[in-house]
Amino acid sequence: MKSGKEQTADLRWALQKRMKEVLGRSLHIRHVDSGSCNGCDFEMNTLTNPIYDIQRFGVDFVASPRHADMLMVTGGVTRHLEEALIKTYNAASEPKMVVAIGACACSGGIFGRTYANYGGIDHIVPVYVYVPGCPPRPEAIIEGILLALDRYEELSRNKGENRH
Amino acid sequence: MFSFDRFRHFLTVKTLINPLDPTFPSVAVQLPAANWYEREVKDLLGLRPQGHPDPRPLVLHGDWPEDLHPLRKDFPLDQHAPRVQSREAFMRYDSEDVTEIPVGPIHAGIIEPGHFRFGAVGDTILHLDARLFFTHRGLEKASEGMPVQKALFLAERICGVCALSHSIAFAQAIERAGNVTIPPRADYLRTLFLELERLYNHIGDVGNICAGFGFAVGISQGARLKEELQQLNERITGHRYLRGVVSLGGMRADVTEQEREDIYQTLQYVKKEFKELVDLLLTHDIAINRMATTGILRLEHANDLEVVGVAARASGRSVDIRRDQPYAAYDRVHFHVPVYKEGDVLARIRVRIDEVFESFSIIKQLLQQLLDGDIRTNIPNLTPYRSAMGWCESPRGETVHWVMIGPNQTVYRYRVRSATYSNWPAVPLAVKGNIVPDFPLINKSFELCYACCDR
Ligand code: SF4
């Protein structure tokens, strides 16, 4: 069996390959913290450290949603961040691949629905892929990106077929 | 609630409030540290401080109806309130020379949300208004009625990078309410893991501060060593952020002989590498130039606001609850509490660097002294409506949890005072007079978690 390190390396190569196949270019991600405990945010940050370094494979985290192909959302959407999430979503360019990172973003997590929290981002924006975990490991986040690419490919194929 | 560290005592002041006229005299002018607390009880409980200098809402933003108070018992947990005309107010400037620069709540990098409004003259910051509590999730309300065992999981999800400190502070509160003494081995293990938490945070933060002045080597080395430590956490406990390690009455995770060796080896390696990074950083003219005299927090301000943790110790305020009100096994190890007077970014990074080496030494002592024995005892039936406190020196400073027990082993009321909550009000004071481009650096040197503060 392959070691953890080798598996991580495989994942990153797969990422590069799939990005080329599906998008034909690099992938730009915008992060939105919609009320996380910051655990998920730090795991996303981890992806850019010298050990995972997914920037080397053509994934970049960008400052503006207008430059983003994908939104990664952490947290279960607090009342105070609802507007920020909606604005970011509206500002993002198509195809607006939204990836929910962590239990909170997927379903509200342990906080659930409260007076201040919606309990899951799909109450507010449509979601492409759910990545569970509290927080999900860096590898799981890469896996989530891969799944989103699969889904994007599938959706664009269907769109193409509909046109004929 | 006051803590008198010199006498190792806490003092609770209680007052009765008339339900028909829920007001109390404000002490925020005499005791600036009380400012936020009073605004918070006004928002969440509807108790109005009379004579408070700042009537703006704090925890609930301006579009929350003024007469709804979610922490009151008759307010249902999941009730969503309508949005009203915002009562938000920021500093207004009459002069045309002042430029207002709004930033956030969503920022350029992968960081937590907060809204900052700078009033700047040219590049120089005249005033900073910080709008926080964007990640307020209603956590304390969510805990009400929750079995204490489950609330432990909630407590360790207040914050990602202070997860362990929060879970231990909560566990201590419950144990104190149940008059439980945990086994000595559990005390040692708690101390061990708390220091591992401090290590990965401090080393990561030293790297992160380097990002404030674009020092790429420092950023990468800090991130790499932090990752080494988090992988160590995972090998030993199964969780990179040390969640699920604590149980009420002791520990869930133990350390085997082999793991002890792993900790020892990994830390030796990290220590060597970290020392190299520090030597590089503290002899680098440009790095020193950017950090020295930047973002000074004066001692009197730190004292007035009761600032805690690294920020306090870098401004000459010698507080460390590990030493002042010892818990777990901190009274059985030797360590030095570094204090610097300068109060600038450099002093804050120096405190962290010194503390990293103290942590290595504490862990070494713990690994030598680790006693055999049980790691957990049972929690007896808890007496309803008894309240108790637990505390912890998280990587960011003193974190205090207060819990009142409800019927059938549940939480009746809960209040979390994180280190960040004490320190945020100091940041606007430290940035005054600095240039706007230095704000990220100053902010990183405080390294406050929003999630801890907002709850
Ligand atoms: S899923 Fe877990 S780690 Fe992520 S934001 Fe929620 S509580 Fe934090």
XYZ file of C-alpha atoms and ligand atoms in Angstrom:
627
model
C 0.000 0.000 0.000
C 1.128 3.532 -0.685
C 2.237 5.751 2.157
C 0.242 8.802 3.160
C 2.790 11.080 1.540
C 2.619 9.203 -1.758
C -1.156 9.299 -1.720
C -1.118 13.049 -1.143
C 1.331 13.452 -4.013
C -0.927 11.343 -6.268
C -3.873 13.520 -5.384
C -2.051 16.654 -6.371
C -0.961 15.214 -9.712
C -4.528 14.093 -10.343
C -5.611 17.623 -9.612
C -3.266 19.069 -12.176
C -4.308 16.526 -14.784
C -8.028 17.007 -14.247
C -7.696 20.787 -14.317
C -6.041 20.602 -17.698
C -8.671 18.196 -19.024
C -11.717 19.953 -17.682
C -10.805 23.626 -17.620
C -7.785 23.714 -19.888
C -6.127 26.153 -17.485
C -5.466 26.883 -13.843
C -8.178 27.079 -11.187
C -8.898 30.167 -9.135
C -10.599 29.884 -5.786
C -12.114 32.557 -3.567
C -12.634 31.751 0.092
C -15.651 32.989 2.030
C -15.806 32.571 5.786
C -19.501 32.597 6.470
C -19.088 32.085 10.217
C -16.666 29.241 10.795
C -14.674 28.454 13.918
C -11.573 29.075 11.735
C -10.536 25.392 11.824
C -11.693 24.908 8.243
C -10.056 28.171 7.182
C -6.732 27.083 8.589
C -6.959 23.750 6.759
C -7.542 25.647 3.518
C -4.527 27.769 4.330
C -2.569 24.586 4.867
C -3.003 23.753 1.186
C -0.653 26.598 0.339
C 2.075 25.599 2.806
C 5.309 24.108 1.456
C 4.124 20.582 2.241
C 0.883 20.531 0.235
C 1.679 23.499 -1.981
C -1.192 23.158 -4.419
C -0.252 26.469 -5.999
C 2.552 24.550 -7.672
C -0.090 22.524 -9.483
C -2.026 25.496 -10.756
C -4.556 26.249 -8.031
C -4.583 29.740 -6.625
C -6.568 31.515 -3.950
C -7.593 34.907 -5.280
C -8.605 38.160 -3.644
C -11.629 38.997 -5.752
C -14.665 36.827 -6.463
C -14.619 38.245 -9.994
C -11.430 36.306 -10.641
C -12.752 33.099 -9.129
C -13.999 29.926 -10.778
C -14.814 28.410 -7.439
C -16.050 29.625 -4.070
C -15.006 27.671 -1.021
C -17.311 28.468 1.845
C -16.595 27.631 5.474
C -19.080 28.074 8.327
C -22.844 27.691 8.486
C -23.782 31.265 7.436
C -24.342 33.598 10.340
C -26.951 36.302 10.205
C -24.157 38.870 10.077
C -22.462 37.242 7.084
C -25.474 36.341 4.979
C -25.215 39.517 2.943
C -21.472 39.111 2.414
C -21.973 35.565 1.140
C -24.754 36.581 -1.250
C -22.750 39.519 -2.579
C -19.687 37.360 -3.108
C -21.756 34.716 -4.852
C -23.341 37.280 -7.144
C -19.989 38.831 -7.930
C -18.329 35.514 -8.779
C -17.979 34.642 -12.428
C -19.689 31.607 -13.985
C -19.800 28.696 -13.394
C -19.847 29.630 -9.663
C -18.700 26.267 -8.389
C -19.568 26.439 -4.693
C -17.788 23.956 -2.437
C -19.027 23.652 1.143
C -16.032 23.001 3.407
C -16.683 21.337 6.747
C -19.628 20.109 8.773
C -20.818 23.642 9.502
C -21.009 24.647 5.862
C -22.553 21.301 4.883
C -25.288 21.139 7.483
C -24.720 23.584 10.303
C -22.508 21.256 12.294
C -22.810 21.271 16.053
C -24.154 24.832 16.129
C -27.113 23.956 13.947
C -29.780 26.538 13.406
C -29.877 29.368 15.916
C -31.097 32.943 16.019
C -27.728 33.939 14.594
C -26.893 31.020 12.302
C -28.676 29.525 9.285
C -27.112 26.088 9.686
C -25.673 25.227 6.297
C -24.798 27.248 3.220
C -27.325 25.578 0.946
C -30.027 27.606 2.667
C -28.461 30.606 0.953
C -26.552 29.538 -2.168
C -26.635 26.443 -4.421
C -23.839 23.979 -3.647
C -21.732 21.923 -6.059
C -19.885 19.681 -3.644
C -20.062 19.016 0.101
C -16.813 18.208 1.909
C -17.617 16.923 5.409
C -15.179 16.876 8.322
C -14.528 19.049 11.314
C -12.341 20.299 9.812
C -11.806 18.204 6.680
C -8.183 17.190 6.231
C -6.222 19.001 3.515
C -6.408 15.886 1.354
C -10.189 15.860 1.659
C -10.330 19.429 0.421
C -8.246 18.491 -2.630
C -10.610 15.562 -3.176
C -13.484 18.052 -2.998
C -11.918 20.153 -5.745
C -11.584 17.025 -7.892
C -15.247 16.158 -7.356
C -16.261 19.687 -8.282
C -14.325 19.363 -11.525
C -16.118 16.079 -12.284
C -19.401 17.728 -11.678
C -18.526 20.718 -13.787
C -17.562 18.409 -16.637
C -20.816 16.492 -16.298
C -22.936 19.632 -16.212
C -21.222 21.176 -19.213
C -21.628 17.935 -21.151
C -25.373 17.896 -20.386
C -25.645 21.509 -21.415
C -23.929 20.701 -24.695
C -26.313 17.797 -25.352
C -29.350 19.938 -24.629
C -28.241 22.384 -27.237
C -28.368 19.756 -30.014
C -16.043 38.747 38.236
C -12.562 39.874 39.265
C -9.418 37.857 39.658
C -6.862 38.817 42.283
C -3.862 36.929 41.090
C -1.675 37.908 44.003
C -4.095 36.245 46.423
C -5.149 33.532 43.993
C -8.768 34.451 44.513
C -11.719 35.299 42.375
C -14.309 37.792 43.479
C -17.809 37.836 42.088
C -19.902 40.964 42.390
C -23.635 40.356 42.250
C -26.469 42.808 42.022
C -30.241 42.471 41.804
C -31.982 44.069 38.866
C -35.613 45.121 38.800
C -37.383 43.160 36.021
C -39.683 46.119 35.337
C -36.760 48.464 34.875
C -33.770 46.337 33.808
C -31.033 48.904 34.260
C -27.815 49.116 36.240
C -25.207 51.839 36.724
C -22.422 51.539 34.195
C -18.825 51.250 35.419
C -17.315 51.484 31.930
C -15.879 54.942 32.517
C -14.054 53.977 35.710
C -13.224 50.514 34.397
C -12.701 50.682 30.619
C -12.305 46.915 30.445
C -16.012 46.611 31.354
C -17.073 48.510 28.242
C -17.719 45.541 25.967
C -19.248 43.360 28.707
C -21.871 45.979 29.427
C -22.710 46.452 25.770
C -22.983 42.692 25.410
C -25.468 42.231 28.266
C -27.505 45.041 26.789
C -27.651 43.302 23.402
C -28.174 39.749 24.539
C -30.083 40.121 27.809
C -31.599 43.583 27.551
C -30.005 44.852 30.767
C -29.239 48.499 30.145
C -26.102 50.115 31.576
C -26.917 53.667 32.644
C -24.306 56.216 31.722
C -22.391 53.990 29.336
C -20.126 56.048 27.051
C -20.860 54.005 23.900
C -24.514 53.142 23.231
C -23.877 51.291 19.932
C -24.822 47.628 19.563
C -21.914 45.194 19.793
C -22.599 41.484 19.489
C -25.792 41.854 17.486
C -25.388 44.135 14.543
C -27.411 47.264 13.942
C -30.177 45.587 11.944
C -31.257 43.378 14.872
C -34.454 44.705 16.546
C -33.516 46.647 19.654
C -36.174 45.071 21.874
C -35.341 41.403 21.208
C -32.804 39.765 23.493
C -31.842 36.262 22.443
C -30.258 35.138 25.707
C -33.502 35.625 27.605
C -35.135 32.338 28.459
C -38.380 33.187 26.665
C -36.560 33.678 23.358
C -36.554 30.436 21.312
C -33.120 29.310 20.131
C -33.937 29.185 16.441
C -36.122 32.271 16.176
C -34.984 34.469 13.324
C -35.596 38.148 13.925
C -36.607 40.509 11.108
C -33.987 42.921 9.858
C -34.677 46.523 10.839
C -33.262 49.872 9.796
C -29.632 49.719 10.853
C -28.557 51.465 14.046
C -24.943 51.083 13.024
C -22.771 54.149 13.453
C -19.143 54.804 12.666
C -16.927 57.729 13.531
C -17.736 60.781 11.384
C -14.998 63.153 10.294
C -15.662 66.821 9.554
C -12.345 67.555 7.893
C -11.892 66.941 4.182
C -8.301 65.928 4.867
C -9.461 62.708 6.442
C -9.952 59.779 4.082
C -12.247 56.983 5.185
C -11.071 53.553 4.144
C -13.565 50.723 4.670
C -12.141 47.168 4.598
C -13.937 43.845 4.897
C -15.813 41.930 6.305
C -14.508 39.564 3.604
C -10.779 40.059 3.118
C -8.350 39.283 0.349
C -6.737 36.210 1.880
C -8.026 33.164 3.712
C -8.795 34.995 6.931
C -11.686 35.462 9.274
C -14.238 38.238 8.777
C -14.202 41.656 10.386
C -15.019 45.130 9.127
C -12.503 47.918 9.623
C -12.952 51.573 8.965
C -9.850 53.653 8.950
C -9.884 57.408 9.217
C -6.554 58.312 7.657
C -4.704 61.522 6.944
C -2.517 60.624 4.009
C -1.071 57.277 5.019
C -1.333 57.819 8.730
C -4.122 56.235 10.727
C -6.009 58.724 12.832
C -8.691 56.384 14.085
C -9.830 52.808 13.581
C -13.391 51.614 14.019
C -13.577 47.836 14.121
C -16.910 46.115 13.538
C -16.633 42.563 14.800
C -18.920 39.697 15.795
C -19.583 38.663 12.205
C -19.110 35.022 13.160
C -21.476 35.236 16.136
C -23.239 31.871 15.958
C -25.258 32.062 19.150
C -23.138 29.383 20.688
C -23.914 30.065 24.325
C -27.637 29.976 23.660
C -27.166 26.771 21.646
C -25.547 25.161 24.687
C -28.538 25.797 26.938
C -30.311 22.538 27.678
C -27.530 20.528 26.076
C -26.176 17.557 28.058
C -22.807 18.588 29.492
C -21.080 15.754 27.631
C -22.290 17.113 24.329
C -21.563 20.713 25.280
C -17.911 19.697 25.568
C -17.917 19.135 21.804
C -19.526 22.514 21.347
C -16.884 24.143 23.547
C -14.053 22.732 21.503
C -15.637 24.122 18.365
C -15.701 27.727 19.568
C -12.380 28.134 17.810
C -10.239 25.931 15.588
C -6.785 26.867 16.808
C -7.684 27.273 20.498
C -9.855 24.149 20.476
C -8.026 22.378 23.266
C -7.839 25.393 25.566
C -11.577 25.838 25.273
C -12.361 22.189 25.874
C -10.136 22.080 28.937
C -11.551 25.310 30.366
C -15.057 23.907 29.944
C -14.131 20.531 31.407
C -12.569 22.262 34.427
C -15.751 24.216 35.029
C -17.853 21.065 34.991
C -15.368 19.193 37.173
C -15.344 22.057 39.639
C -19.147 22.071 39.724
C -19.091 18.349 40.486
C -16.194 18.567 42.990
C -14.186 16.157 40.901
C -10.419 15.841 41.085
C -9.015 14.336 37.951
C -6.235 11.706 38.136
C -2.654 13.099 38.189
C -1.765 11.453 34.889
C -4.646 13.318 33.243
C -3.293 16.578 34.670
C 0.054 15.919 33.058
C -1.487 14.910 29.762
C -3.622 18.046 29.669
C -0.572 20.188 30.261
C 1.339 18.305 27.591
C -1.311 18.759 24.933
C -1.904 22.389 25.908
C 1.763 23.081 25.305
C 1.611 21.263 21.984
C -1.282 23.555 21.089
C 0.736 26.610 22.087
C 3.696 25.376 20.051
C 1.929 24.913 16.742
C 0.151 28.241 17.199
C 3.161 30.301 18.225
C 5.419 28.851 15.540
C 2.716 29.317 12.912
C 2.164 32.879 14.146
C 5.846 33.763 13.953
C 5.686 32.656 10.311
C 2.467 34.533 9.784
C 3.857 37.789 11.174
C 6.541 37.501 8.496
C 3.695 37.694 5.968
C 3.063 41.193 7.329
C 6.273 42.374 5.681
C 6.588 39.908 2.833
C 9.425 37.847 4.305
C 8.844 34.702 2.262
C 11.416 32.459 3.942
C 9.860 33.107 7.323
C 6.333 32.476 6.074
C 7.266 29.148 4.504
C 9.392 27.939 7.386
C 6.746 28.869 9.938
C 4.038 27.105 7.948
C 6.201 24.045 7.409
C 7.088 23.644 11.080
C 3.498 24.223 12.093
C 2.502 21.428 9.724
C 5.133 19.133 11.286
C 3.570 19.797 14.685
C 0.034 19.303 13.458
C 1.023 16.005 11.906
C 2.503 15.059 15.265
C -0.822 15.966 16.868
C -2.560 13.706 14.432
C -0.226 10.768 14.931
C -0.743 10.918 18.671
C -4.369 11.913 19.087
C -5.910 11.367 15.665
C -6.760 15.044 15.274
C -4.654 17.823 13.788
C -6.311 20.412 16.041
C -6.395 18.220 19.146
C -10.146 17.854 19.233
C -11.690 14.904 21.017
C -8.679 14.627 23.313
C -10.329 15.694 26.564
C -13.213 14.122 28.422
C -15.117 15.441 31.389
C -13.233 14.005 34.354
C -9.942 13.522 32.576
C -8.636 12.573 29.183
C -9.761 10.476 26.291
C -6.342 10.333 24.626
C -3.350 8.759 26.291
C 0.296 8.698 25.287
C 2.142 5.399 24.836
C 5.843 4.846 25.342
C 6.343 4.908 21.586
C 4.389 8.133 21.197
C 6.425 9.706 23.947
C 9.517 8.978 21.893
C 7.806 10.397 18.792
C 7.045 13.657 20.595
C 10.584 13.850 21.843
C 12.143 13.240 18.426
C 9.796 15.540 16.520
C 10.263 18.375 18.971
C 14.016 18.058 18.821
C 13.867 18.453 15.085
C 11.390 21.343 15.211
C 13.434 23.081 17.879
C 16.563 22.967 15.765
C 14.784 24.266 12.677
C 12.911 26.940 14.614
C 16.131 28.188 16.114
C 17.548 28.628 12.635
C 14.500 30.604 11.600
C 14.722 32.815 14.679
C 18.425 33.484 14.132
C 17.678 34.514 10.591
C 14.709 36.671 11.492
C 16.153 38.525 14.447
C 19.362 39.424 12.644
C 17.616 40.640 9.502
C 17.785 44.424 9.369
C 14.695 44.901 7.250
C 12.623 42.558 9.401
C 13.692 44.321 12.584
C 13.126 47.683 10.973
C 9.548 46.809 10.074
C 8.714 45.341 13.473
C 10.440 47.701 15.899
C 8.345 50.671 17.077
C 5.420 49.487 14.929
C 2.012 49.180 16.576
C 2.947 50.128 20.120
C 0.465 49.221 22.821
C 1.262 51.272 25.898
C 1.309 49.640 29.309
C -1.307 51.989 30.754
C -3.689 51.125 27.914
C -2.980 47.443 28.379
C -3.738 47.800 32.083
C -6.893 49.860 31.593
C -8.302 47.345 29.133
C -7.079 44.343 31.148
C -5.272 42.999 28.106
C -4.103 39.387 28.466
C -1.732 36.903 26.902
C 1.118 37.627 24.519
C -0.040 41.194 23.886
C -0.025 41.979 27.618
C 3.381 40.455 28.247
C 4.860 42.360 25.305
C 3.691 45.631 26.873
C 5.209 45.010 30.280
C 2.081 43.547 31.863
C 3.140 40.351 33.561
C 0.074 38.131 33.492
C -0.025 34.431 32.737
C -2.782 32.385 34.268
C -0.639 29.261 34.110
C 1.513 30.864 36.783
C -1.046 33.114 38.490
C -3.874 30.602 39.008
C -2.241 27.268 38.191
C -4.340 24.448 36.772
C -3.605 20.986 35.349
C 0.069 20.264 36.163
C 1.437 23.784 35.768
C 2.328 23.941 39.441
C 4.583 20.917 38.960
C 6.772 22.239 36.152
C 9.222 25.123 36.003
C 8.823 27.815 33.422
C 9.654 31.432 32.940
C 7.097 34.032 31.832
C 8.796 36.364 29.329
C 7.896 40.046 29.650
C 9.007 42.845 27.343
C 8.406 46.552 27.806
C 8.373 47.930 24.261
C 4.814 46.914 23.328
C 5.575 46.856 19.595
C 5.327 44.117 16.976
C 8.895 43.086 17.713
C 8.133 42.620 21.409
C 5.087 40.523 20.591
C 7.070 38.254 18.280
C 9.833 38.018 20.904
C 7.354 36.920 23.580
C 6.158 34.162 21.268
C 9.693 33.066 20.416
C 10.673 32.893 24.097
C 7.500 31.015 24.920
C 8.193 28.456 22.217
C 11.456 27.589 23.959
C 9.684 27.541 27.336
C 7.143 25.109 25.881
C 9.897 22.793 24.691
C 11.274 22.825 28.220
C 7.853 22.270 29.837
C 7.146 19.323 27.551
C 10.520 17.802 28.336
C 9.801 18.022 32.063
C 6.335 16.551 31.562
C 7.618 13.620 29.545
C 10.068 12.849 32.330
C 7.546 13.174 35.123
C 4.518 11.555 33.455
C 2.999 9.292 36.114
C 1.354 5.976 35.456
C -2.265 5.530 36.335
C -5.825 6.233 35.254
C -6.593 9.019 32.897
C -10.259 9.491 33.692
C -12.702 9.488 36.563
C -16.473 9.642 36.531
C -18.487 12.806 36.812
C -21.096 12.440 39.595
C -24.615 13.808 39.333
C -24.298 17.557 39.119
C -26.378 19.759 41.382
C -28.681 21.924 39.281
C -28.127 25.702 39.319
C -24.655 25.437 40.689
C -22.176 27.508 38.772
C -18.457 27.132 38.320
C -15.545 28.452 36.344
C -12.707 26.967 34.370
C -9.728 28.763 32.873
C -6.839 28.215 30.608
C -3.959 30.180 29.116
C -4.677 29.608 25.431
C -1.994 30.536 22.890
C -3.654 33.950 22.819
C -4.047 34.396 26.554
C -6.378 33.861 29.432
C -9.607 32.111 28.450
C -12.371 31.785 31.016
C -15.527 29.679 30.896
C -18.398 30.107 33.322
C -21.120 27.477 33.432
C -24.349 27.163 35.385
C -25.629 23.616 35.567
C -29.248 22.887 34.670
C -31.496 19.928 35.550
C -30.439 16.424 34.406
C -26.784 17.115 33.723
C -27.371 19.856 31.224
C -26.076 23.359 30.746
C -28.391 26.075 32.041
C -26.246 29.071 31.195
C -22.844 29.458 29.698
C -20.488 32.370 29.130
C -17.170 32.194 27.361
C -14.662 34.987 27.786
C -11.849 34.312 25.359
C -8.477 36.044 25.342
C -9.407 37.696 22.082
C -12.417 39.374 23.673
C -10.104 41.090 26.125
C -7.550 42.065 23.531
C -9.564 43.332 20.571
C -10.329 46.712 22.124
C -6.560 47.297 22.392
C -5.884 46.901 18.668
C -7.385 50.261 17.605
C -5.184 51.941 20.231
C -2.065 50.226 18.942
C -2.623 51.152 15.285
C -3.175 54.862 15.892
C -0.446 56.942 14.295
C 0.861 54.044 12.211
C 0.544 53.903 8.445
C -2.334 52.002 6.858
C -0.044 49.448 5.114
C 1.282 48.433 8.547
C -2.173 47.452 9.787
C -1.946 43.822 8.561
C 1.396 43.478 10.325
C 0.092 44.920 13.590
C -3.059 42.853 13.373
C -1.070 39.667 12.769
C 1.191 40.446 15.722
C -1.867 40.376 17.993
C -3.138 37.292 16.129
C -6.647 37.400 17.521
C -9.182 34.790 16.489
C -12.492 36.269 15.518
C -14.353 33.039 16.148
C -13.183 33.006 19.791
C -14.389 36.534 20.274
C -17.680 36.339 18.387
C -18.851 32.919 19.590
S -16.804 22.238 10.486
Fe -15.689 22.134 12.418
S -13.702 23.022 11.914
Fe -15.096 23.663 10.304
S -15.941 25.603 10.942
Fe -17.336 24.050 11.685
S -16.697 23.591 13.769
Fe -15.010 24.651 12.743
